[in-house]
Short mmCIF file of C-alpha atoms (C1' of nucleotides) in Angstrom, two decimals:
data_model
loop_
_atom_site.label_atom_id
_atom_site.label_comp_id
_atom_site.label_asym_id
_atom_site.label_seq_id
_atom_site.Cartn_x
_atom_site.Cartn_y
_atom_site.Cartn_z
CA MET A 1 -21.42 49.38 82.75
CA GLU A 2 -19.60 53.29 82.59
CA SER A 3 -17.67 52.66 85.15
CA PRO A 4 -16.56 48.91 85.48
CA ARG A 5 -16.74 48.96 89.26
CA TRP A 6 -13.43 47.70 90.26
CA LEU A 7 -12.17 46.17 92.78
CA ARG A 8 -11.34 47.80 95.87
CA GLU A 9 -7.91 47.81 97.01
CA GLU A 10 -8.40 45.63 99.92
CA GLU A 11 -9.92 42.97 97.30
CA GLN A 12 -7.02 43.43 95.15
CA ARG A 13 -4.41 42.64 97.69
CA ALA A 14 -6.51 39.91 99.24
CA TRP A 15 -7.18 38.55 95.68
CA ARG A 16 -3.60 38.85 94.47
CA ALA A 17 -2.44 37.10 97.63
CA TYR A 18 -4.90 34.35 97.62
CA ILE A 19 -3.60 34.07 94.04
CA ARG A 20 -0.39 33.63 94.67
CA MET A 21 -0.35 31.19 97.68
CA HIS A 22 -2.82 28.92 96.10
CA GLY A 23 -0.15 28.75 93.32
CA GLN A 24 2.83 27.77 95.30
CA LEU A 25 1.45 25.77 97.48
CA THR A 26 -0.46 23.41 95.11
CA ALA A 27 2.99 23.45 92.70
CA LEU A 28 4.74 22.42 95.78
CA LEU A 29 2.32 19.30 97.28
CA ASN A 30 2.02 18.08 93.12
CA ARG A 31 6.19 17.96 93.22
CA GLN A 32 6.38 16.41 96.61
CA LEU A 33 4.00 13.51 96.39
CA GLN A 34 5.10 12.90 92.42
CA ALA A 35 8.67 13.03 93.97
CA ASP A 36 7.84 10.74 96.61
CA SER A 37 5.31 8.18 94.95
CA GLY A 38 4.88 9.21 91.83
CA LEU A 39 1.49 10.11 91.81
CA SER A 40 -0.29 13.58 90.88
CA LEU A 41 -2.68 15.28 93.02
CA ALA A 42 -5.23 14.34 90.68
CA ASP A 43 -4.55 10.66 91.00
CA TYR A 44 -4.26 11.22 94.70
CA GLY A 45 -8.22 12.54 94.75
CA VAL A 46 -9.27 9.75 92.85
CA LEU A 47 -7.58 6.66 94.38
CA VAL A 48 -8.82 8.80 98.30
CA GLU A 49 -12.25 8.56 96.50
CA LEU A 50 -12.41 4.56 95.74
CA THR A 51 -10.37 3.84 98.79
CA ASP A 52 -13.10 5.34 100.85
CA THR A 53 -15.58 2.65 99.99
CA PRO A 54 -16.47 -0.59 101.45
CA ASP A 55 -15.03 -2.42 97.96
CA GLY A 56 -13.18 -0.18 96.45
CA ARG A 57 -15.08 0.65 93.54
CA LEU A 58 -17.53 3.03 91.89
CA ARG A 59 -19.13 4.13 89.24
CA PRO A 60 -17.61 6.92 87.02
CA PHE A 61 -20.65 9.26 87.40
CA GLU A 62 -20.18 9.02 91.00
CA LEU A 63 -16.55 9.28 91.29
CA GLN A 64 -17.50 12.66 89.34
CA ARG A 65 -19.93 14.08 91.88
CA GLU A 66 -17.38 13.42 94.63
CA LEU A 67 -14.59 15.03 92.48
CA GLN A 68 -16.61 17.52 90.82
CA TRP A 69 -14.37 16.49 87.86
CA GLU A 70 -15.91 17.47 84.15
CA GLN A 71 -16.76 13.98 82.85
CA SER A 72 -14.33 14.43 80.04
CA ARG A 73 -11.45 15.01 82.26
CA LEU A 74 -12.19 12.17 84.58
CA SER A 75 -13.00 9.78 81.74
CA HIS A 76 -9.34 10.56 80.45
CA HIS A 77 -7.73 10.62 83.82
CA LEU A 78 -9.03 7.56 84.41
CA THR A 79 -8.12 6.51 80.97
CA ARG A 80 -4.46 7.33 81.50
CA MET A 81 -4.70 5.51 85.90
CA GLN A 82 -5.95 2.39 83.76
CA ARG A 83 -2.64 1.82 81.67
CA ARG A 84 -0.68 2.92 84.83
CA GLY A 85 -2.38 0.08 86.60
CA LEU A 86 -4.28 2.21 89.44
CA ILE A 87 -7.25 1.54 88.59
CA SER A 88 -9.47 -1.14 86.92
CA ARG A 89 -12.61 -0.73 84.26
CA GLU A 90 -15.24 -3.56 84.56
CA GLU A 91 -18.28 -3.52 82.89
CA CYS A 92 -21.89 -2.55 85.54
CA PRO A 93 -24.16 -5.52 85.23
CA GLU A 94 -27.65 -3.36 85.99
CA ASP A 95 -26.95 -0.95 83.22
CA GLY A 96 -25.73 -1.50 79.96
CA ARG A 97 -24.04 1.89 79.31
CA GLY A 98 -22.24 1.81 82.77
CA ALA A 99 -19.33 0.93 84.17
CA PHE A 100 -17.18 0.63 87.21
CA VAL A 101 -13.38 2.02 88.11
CA VAL A 102 -12.51 -0.33 90.36
CA LEU A 103 -8.79 0.01 92.46
CA THR A 104 -6.14 -2.69 91.52
CA ASP A 105 -3.80 -4.04 94.55
CA ALA A 106 -1.18 -1.85 92.82
CA GLY A 107 -4.06 0.91 93.13
CA ARG A 108 -4.10 0.26 97.25
CA GLU A 109 -0.34 0.31 97.79
CA ALA A 110 0.46 3.56 95.87
CA ILE A 111 -2.15 5.66 98.03
CA THR A 112 -1.69 3.99 101.26
CA ALA A 113 2.39 4.73 100.25
CA ALA A 114 1.69 8.27 99.16
CA ALA A 115 -0.39 9.71 101.92
CA PRO A 116 1.88 9.59 105.09
CA GLY A 117 4.32 12.47 103.36
CA HIS A 118 1.12 14.10 101.21
CA VAL A 119 -0.93 14.76 104.16
CA GLU A 120 2.37 15.72 106.46
CA ALA A 121 2.95 17.96 103.78
CA VAL A 122 -0.27 19.11 104.02
CA ARG A 123 -0.39 19.89 107.33
CA SER A 124 3.25 21.81 107.63
CA LEU A 125 3.47 24.26 104.96
CA PHE A 126 -0.43 25.02 104.90
CA PHE A 127 -2.20 24.18 108.77
CA GLU A 128 0.56 24.69 110.53
CA GLY A 129 1.22 28.42 109.72
CA LEU A 130 -2.39 29.36 110.79
CA THR A 131 -4.80 29.09 114.59
CA PRO A 132 -8.26 27.21 114.71
CA GLU A 133 -9.83 29.99 114.14
CA GLN A 134 -8.33 30.77 110.77
CA VAL A 135 -9.16 27.46 109.83
CA ALA A 136 -12.30 27.78 110.75
CA ALA A 137 -12.54 30.49 108.61
CA LEU A 138 -11.29 29.93 106.48
CA GLU A 139 -13.70 26.70 106.35
CA ARG A 140 -16.97 29.27 106.50
CA LEU A 141 -15.08 31.62 103.57
CA SER A 142 -15.12 28.38 101.29
CA THR A 143 -18.17 26.84 101.94
CA GLN A 144 -19.97 30.42 101.14
CA VAL A 145 -18.61 31.21 98.12
CA THR A 146 -19.20 27.45 96.97
CA ALA A 147 -22.26 27.51 97.87
CA ARG A 148 -22.71 31.12 96.04
CA ILE A 149 -21.05 29.66 93.16
CA GLU A 150 -23.15 26.86 92.73
CA THR A 151 -26.40 28.87 92.37
CA ALA A 152 -25.10 30.95 90.32
CA ALA A 153 -23.73 28.19 87.57
CA GLY A 154 -27.95 26.54 88.85
CA ASP A 155 -29.14 29.82 87.94
CA CYS A 156 -28.01 29.87 83.81
CA ALA A 157 -28.20 26.22 83.72
CA ASP A 158 -31.80 26.22 84.76
CA PRO A 159 -33.42 29.85 84.44
CA ALA A 160 -36.40 28.55 85.70
CA MET B 1 7.16 8.56 112.20
CA GLU B 2 5.10 5.65 113.72
CA SER B 3 1.88 6.97 113.44
CA PRO B 4 1.43 9.84 110.60
CA ARG B 5 -0.40 12.62 112.63
CA TRP B 6 -3.86 12.43 110.47
CA LEU B 7 -5.28 16.10 109.92
CA ARG B 8 -7.97 16.69 112.51
CA GLU B 9 -11.95 17.06 111.80
CA GLU B 10 -11.59 20.66 111.24
CA GLU B 11 -8.41 20.88 108.81
CA GLN B 12 -10.06 18.03 106.77
CA ARG B 13 -13.36 19.35 106.07
CA ALA B 14 -11.59 23.16 106.08
CA TRP B 15 -8.89 21.41 103.35
CA ARG B 16 -11.72 19.71 101.22
CA ALA B 17 -14.50 23.11 101.27
CA TYR B 18 -11.19 25.00 100.56
CA ILE B 19 -10.23 22.75 97.30
CA ARG B 20 -13.68 22.70 96.27
CA MET B 21 -14.25 26.23 96.30
CA HIS B 22 -10.83 27.01 94.92
CA GLY B 23 -12.06 23.99 92.06
CA GLN B 24 -14.71 25.78 90.79
CA LEU B 25 -13.80 29.51 90.96
CA THR B 26 -11.33 29.19 88.40
CA ALA B 27 -13.11 27.16 86.57
CA LEU B 28 -15.50 29.40 86.24
CA LEU B 29 -13.88 32.04 85.67
CA ASN B 30 -11.61 30.42 83.59
CA ARG B 31 -14.81 29.50 81.27
CA GLN B 32 -16.54 33.08 81.43
CA LEU B 33 -12.81 34.58 80.40
CA GLN B 34 -12.94 32.42 77.46
CA ALA B 35 -16.38 32.81 76.25
CA ASP B 36 -16.48 36.70 76.74
CA SER B 37 -12.84 37.61 75.34
CA GLY B 38 -10.55 34.56 74.31
CA LEU B 39 -8.82 34.41 77.03
CA SER B 40 -7.51 32.35 79.44
CA LEU B 41 -6.38 32.97 83.38
CA ALA B 42 -3.13 32.61 82.33
CA ASP B 43 -3.12 34.57 79.52
CA TYR B 44 -5.04 37.44 81.18
CA GLY B 45 -1.99 37.42 84.40
CA VAL B 46 0.68 38.18 81.64
CA LEU B 47 -1.33 41.28 80.08
CA VAL B 48 -1.98 42.46 83.24
CA GLU B 49 1.40 42.61 84.21
CA LEU B 50 2.62 44.24 80.65
CA THR B 51 -0.38 46.50 80.80
CA ASP B 52 1.09 47.42 84.42
CA THR B 53 4.40 48.78 82.72
CA PRO B 54 4.65 52.33 80.98
CA ASP B 55 5.73 51.21 77.91
CA GLY B 56 4.41 47.59 77.99
CA ARG B 57 7.07 45.98 77.81
CA LEU B 58 8.78 43.20 80.00
CA ARG B 59 11.96 41.43 80.29
CA PRO B 60 10.61 37.47 80.64
CA PHE B 61 12.80 36.78 84.49
CA GLU B 62 10.53 40.13 85.67
CA LEU B 63 7.56 38.69 84.17
CA GLN B 64 8.38 34.82 85.68
CA ARG B 65 9.56 36.66 89.24
CA GLU B 66 5.72 38.54 89.16
CA LEU B 67 4.02 35.45 88.30
CA GLN B 68 5.70 33.15 89.78
CA TRP B 69 5.22 30.80 87.28
CA GLU B 70 8.13 28.02 86.09
CA GLN B 71 10.44 29.79 83.40
CA SER B 72 9.30 27.50 81.20
CA ARG B 73 5.64 27.46 81.55
CA LEU B 74 6.24 30.96 80.87
CA SER B 75 8.75 30.53 77.60
CA HIS B 76 6.31 28.27 76.35
CA HIS B 77 3.08 29.80 76.96
CA LEU B 78 4.48 33.71 75.59
CA THR B 79 5.25 30.95 72.52
CA ARG B 80 1.34 30.36 72.51
CA MET B 81 0.78 34.15 73.11
CA GLN B 82 3.14 35.16 70.19
CA ARG B 83 1.56 33.16 68.28
CA ARG B 84 -2.02 34.43 68.42
CA GLY B 85 -0.33 37.94 68.05
CA LEU B 86 -1.76 39.49 71.73
CA ILE B 87 2.65 40.14 72.17
CA SER B 88 5.54 39.96 70.47
CA ARG B 89 9.05 39.43 71.16
CA GLU B 90 12.17 41.65 71.12
CA GLU B 91 15.92 41.43 71.50
CA CYS B 92 17.22 42.99 74.60
CA PRO B 93 20.42 45.22 73.92
CA GLU B 94 22.24 45.58 76.83
CA ASP B 95 21.83 41.74 77.35
CA GLY B 96 22.42 39.53 74.50
CA ARG B 97 21.15 35.98 76.52
CA GLY B 98 17.87 38.11 77.32
CA ALA B 99 14.78 39.29 75.34
CA PHE B 100 11.95 41.26 75.69
CA VAL B 101 8.70 40.99 75.84
CA VAL B 102 6.42 43.51 74.21
CA LEU B 103 1.95 44.08 74.35
CA THR B 104 1.20 44.18 70.97
CA ASP B 105 -2.15 46.70 70.25
CA ALA B 106 -4.04 43.78 69.70
CA GLY B 107 -2.87 42.01 73.08
CA ARG B 108 -3.80 45.63 74.79
CA GLU B 109 -7.18 45.80 73.15
CA ALA B 110 -7.68 42.20 74.56
CA ILE B 111 -7.12 42.72 77.96
CA THR B 112 -9.15 46.25 77.65
CA ALA B 113 -11.91 44.69 76.79
CA ALA B 114 -11.90 41.42 78.87
CA ALA B 115 -11.25 43.16 81.77
CA PRO B 116 -14.47 44.86 83.04
CA GLY B 117 -16.11 41.38 82.40
CA HIS B 118 -13.34 38.98 84.37
CA VAL B 119 -13.89 41.93 87.76
CA GLU B 120 -17.26 41.67 87.51
CA ALA B 121 -17.15 37.82 87.79
CA VAL B 122 -14.40 37.86 90.50
CA ARG B 123 -16.77 40.41 92.54
CA SER B 124 -19.94 38.94 91.78
CA LEU B 125 -18.81 34.77 92.50
CA PHE B 126 -16.36 35.92 95.15
CA PHE B 127 -16.20 39.23 96.94
CA GLU B 128 -19.64 39.88 97.02
CA GLY B 129 -20.12 37.06 99.35
CA LEU B 130 -17.29 38.14 101.60
CA THR B 131 -17.69 40.85 104.57
CA PRO B 132 -14.89 42.68 104.33
CA GLU B 133 -13.56 41.06 107.83
CA GLN B 134 -13.39 37.77 105.43
CA VAL B 135 -11.50 39.26 102.86
CA ALA B 136 -8.77 41.14 105.18
CA ALA B 137 -8.91 37.12 107.09
CA LEU B 138 -8.71 36.06 103.85
CA GLU B 139 -5.17 38.36 102.77
CA ARG B 140 -3.13 37.41 105.94
CA LEU B 141 -3.79 33.74 105.95
CA SER B 142 -2.76 33.86 102.05
CA THR B 143 0.58 36.53 102.89
CA GLN B 144 1.13 33.86 105.99
CA VAL B 145 1.14 30.36 104.41
CA THR B 146 2.82 31.97 101.20
CA ALA B 147 6.14 33.15 103.65
CA ARG B 148 5.90 30.08 105.29
CA ILE B 149 5.82 28.27 102.26
CA GLU B 150 8.69 30.31 100.39
CA THR B 151 10.82 29.31 103.65
CA ALA B 152 10.02 25.86 103.54
CA ALA B 153 11.21 26.46 99.92
CA GLY B 154 14.43 28.22 100.03
CA ASP B 155 16.07 25.18 102.75
CA CYS B 156 15.46 22.69 100.41
CA ALA B 157 17.22 25.13 97.45
CA ASP B 158 19.92 26.45 100.01
CA PRO B 159 20.62 24.40 102.91
CA ALA B 160 23.14 26.40 104.59
"C1'" DG C 1 42.16 36.93 78.55
"C1'" DC C 2 40.68 32.55 80.10
"C1'" DG C 3 38.53 28.90 81.90
"C1'" DG C 4 34.31 27.84 84.77
"C1'" DA C 5 30.14 28.56 87.25
"C1'" DA C 6 26.33 31.11 86.51
"C1'" DT C 7 22.43 33.72 84.48
"C1'" DG C 8 18.26 34.08 80.64
"C1'" DG C 9 15.74 31.94 77.68
"C1'" DA C 10 14.02 28.63 73.96
"C1'" DT C 11 12.68 23.59 73.15
"C1'" DG C 12 10.69 18.34 72.85
"C1'" DA C 13 8.58 15.05 75.14
"C1'" DC C 14 5.12 13.68 77.84
"C1'" DG C 15 1.49 14.05 81.04
"C1'" DT C 16 -2.76 17.08 81.88
"C1'" DG C 17 -7.93 19.67 80.91
"C1'" DT C 18 -11.17 21.65 78.46
"C1'" DC C 19 -14.16 21.40 74.41
"C1'" DA C 20 -17.08 19.49 71.02
"C1'" DT C 21 -18.64 15.25 69.19
"C1'" DG C 22 -19.58 10.24 69.09
"C1'" DT C 23 -21.88 6.39 71.00
"C1'" DA C 24 -24.71 2.94 72.89
"C1'" DC C 25 -28.22 2.17 76.01
"C1'" DG C 26 -32.16 3.63 79.44
"C1'" DT C 27 -37.08 6.35 79.69
"C1'" DT C 28 -40.58 8.30 78.81
"C1'" DG C 29 -44.91 9.38 76.19
"C1'" DT C 30 -48.40 7.95 73.00
"C1'" DA D 1 -44.36 -0.48 69.57
"C1'" DC D 2 -41.21 3.23 68.43
"C1'" DA D 3 -39.87 8.28 68.47
"C1'" DA D 4 -37.67 11.15 71.01
"C1'" DC D 5 -35.29 12.51 74.84
"C1'" DG D 6 -31.74 12.12 78.52
"C1'" DT D 7 -28.12 9.31 80.50
"C1'" DA D 8 -23.17 7.38 81.14
"C1'" DC D 9 -19.15 7.17 79.38
"C1'" DA D 10 -15.34 7.61 75.20
"C1'" DT D 11 -12.28 9.75 72.21
"C1'" DG D 12 -10.02 13.53 68.95
"C1'" DA D 13 -7.86 18.08 68.56
"C1'" DC D 14 -5.81 20.67 70.51
"C1'" DA D 15 -4.05 24.14 74.87
"C1'" DC D 16 -1.92 23.92 78.83
"C1'" DG D 17 2.30 22.90 82.81
"C1'" DT D 18 6.42 20.52 83.69
"C1'" DC D 19 10.23 18.28 83.59
"C1'" DA D 20 14.67 17.75 82.04
"C1'" DT D 21 17.86 19.18 78.48
"C1'" DC D 22 20.05 22.56 75.48
"C1'" DC D 23 22.21 26.56 73.65
"C1'" DA D 24 24.24 31.62 73.97
"C1'" DT D 25 25.95 34.43 77.06
"C1'" DT D 26 27.96 36.73 80.94
"C1'" DC D 27 30.53 37.03 85.35
"C1'" DC D 28 33.95 35.76 88.57
"C1'" DG D 29 38.64 34.28 89.72
"C1'" DC D 30 43.03 33.45 88.52
#
DNA sequence: GCGGAATGGATGACGTGTCATGTACGTTGT
DNA sequence: ACAACGTACATGACACGTCATCCATTCCGC
């Protein structure tokens, strides 16, 4: 505790570069998506998950597991998407507490229209500047960190 | 345009892993910072910039350049930080339009108290899981992408 | 100097995210 | 059977971020 173990200089630089990169990247992606199709990245994520299921319907808790969102964030966001007609909610017969989130036709059209432009933006802003080795390294790095984070979070929630 | 050039599978995986990692990471860092010191990551960023100057004062547009924030976001955030007593605003003598953002004593105390815990969280959640090569690779990758993004953004703002 | 453009900054409206809490239903143990 | 607990989800309050817009001042060409 005496000396709080600052970051080494390379770590500082890497951290700042990373934070800056992510901020710029998501800002641009969000703007592109919003301008071209009226969707946010958050909307896009929800719609992708729904589109990935055969019948375009999921329980909120399944969506939550996939997106790794807070429950209340998801609930609020679904309310807003419902208001805009992108999804609808239905009751769940086999669990009186539960619900279903259902992709509407408008929702399916929106994601279908938005996807090509978004994918193209991700590619041109991000992947086209990287070598395959860098892409592989990024995946490894992200996976390692995520694993580390999840054990850390588990520790404080479930301290055996 | 005919076929919208989807991402390759490795890219898909890397992208999803990256998005997931970043979400979890910032969520945890934000929570830790908030719980331990009542600051958000945004507050922290502003206070760091101010602390990095000799007299703890900056023009808003300088802050904006460093943080790469939207101008109105900065303005709103400064208003909130001012309301909480972390900073104050002063008039700028040599430019009648301008202003100064000044670190208050409370602001300096807050960042001083918050920094060790935050740095430790960044280290333990992020850097301790990575090799020096990975850190270096991350910095290169981030720098490359940022450069790419900035030329792209420049292009559409200033199309010669 | 004067009119127009550019710059520094603030603000209101509105969508978004978090925390704390509420509610209703299911599950489990006795 | 019923109390206790857990799970699925919603909600209100409030902080945060973006967009469009506004105001004041400075800069620049004439």
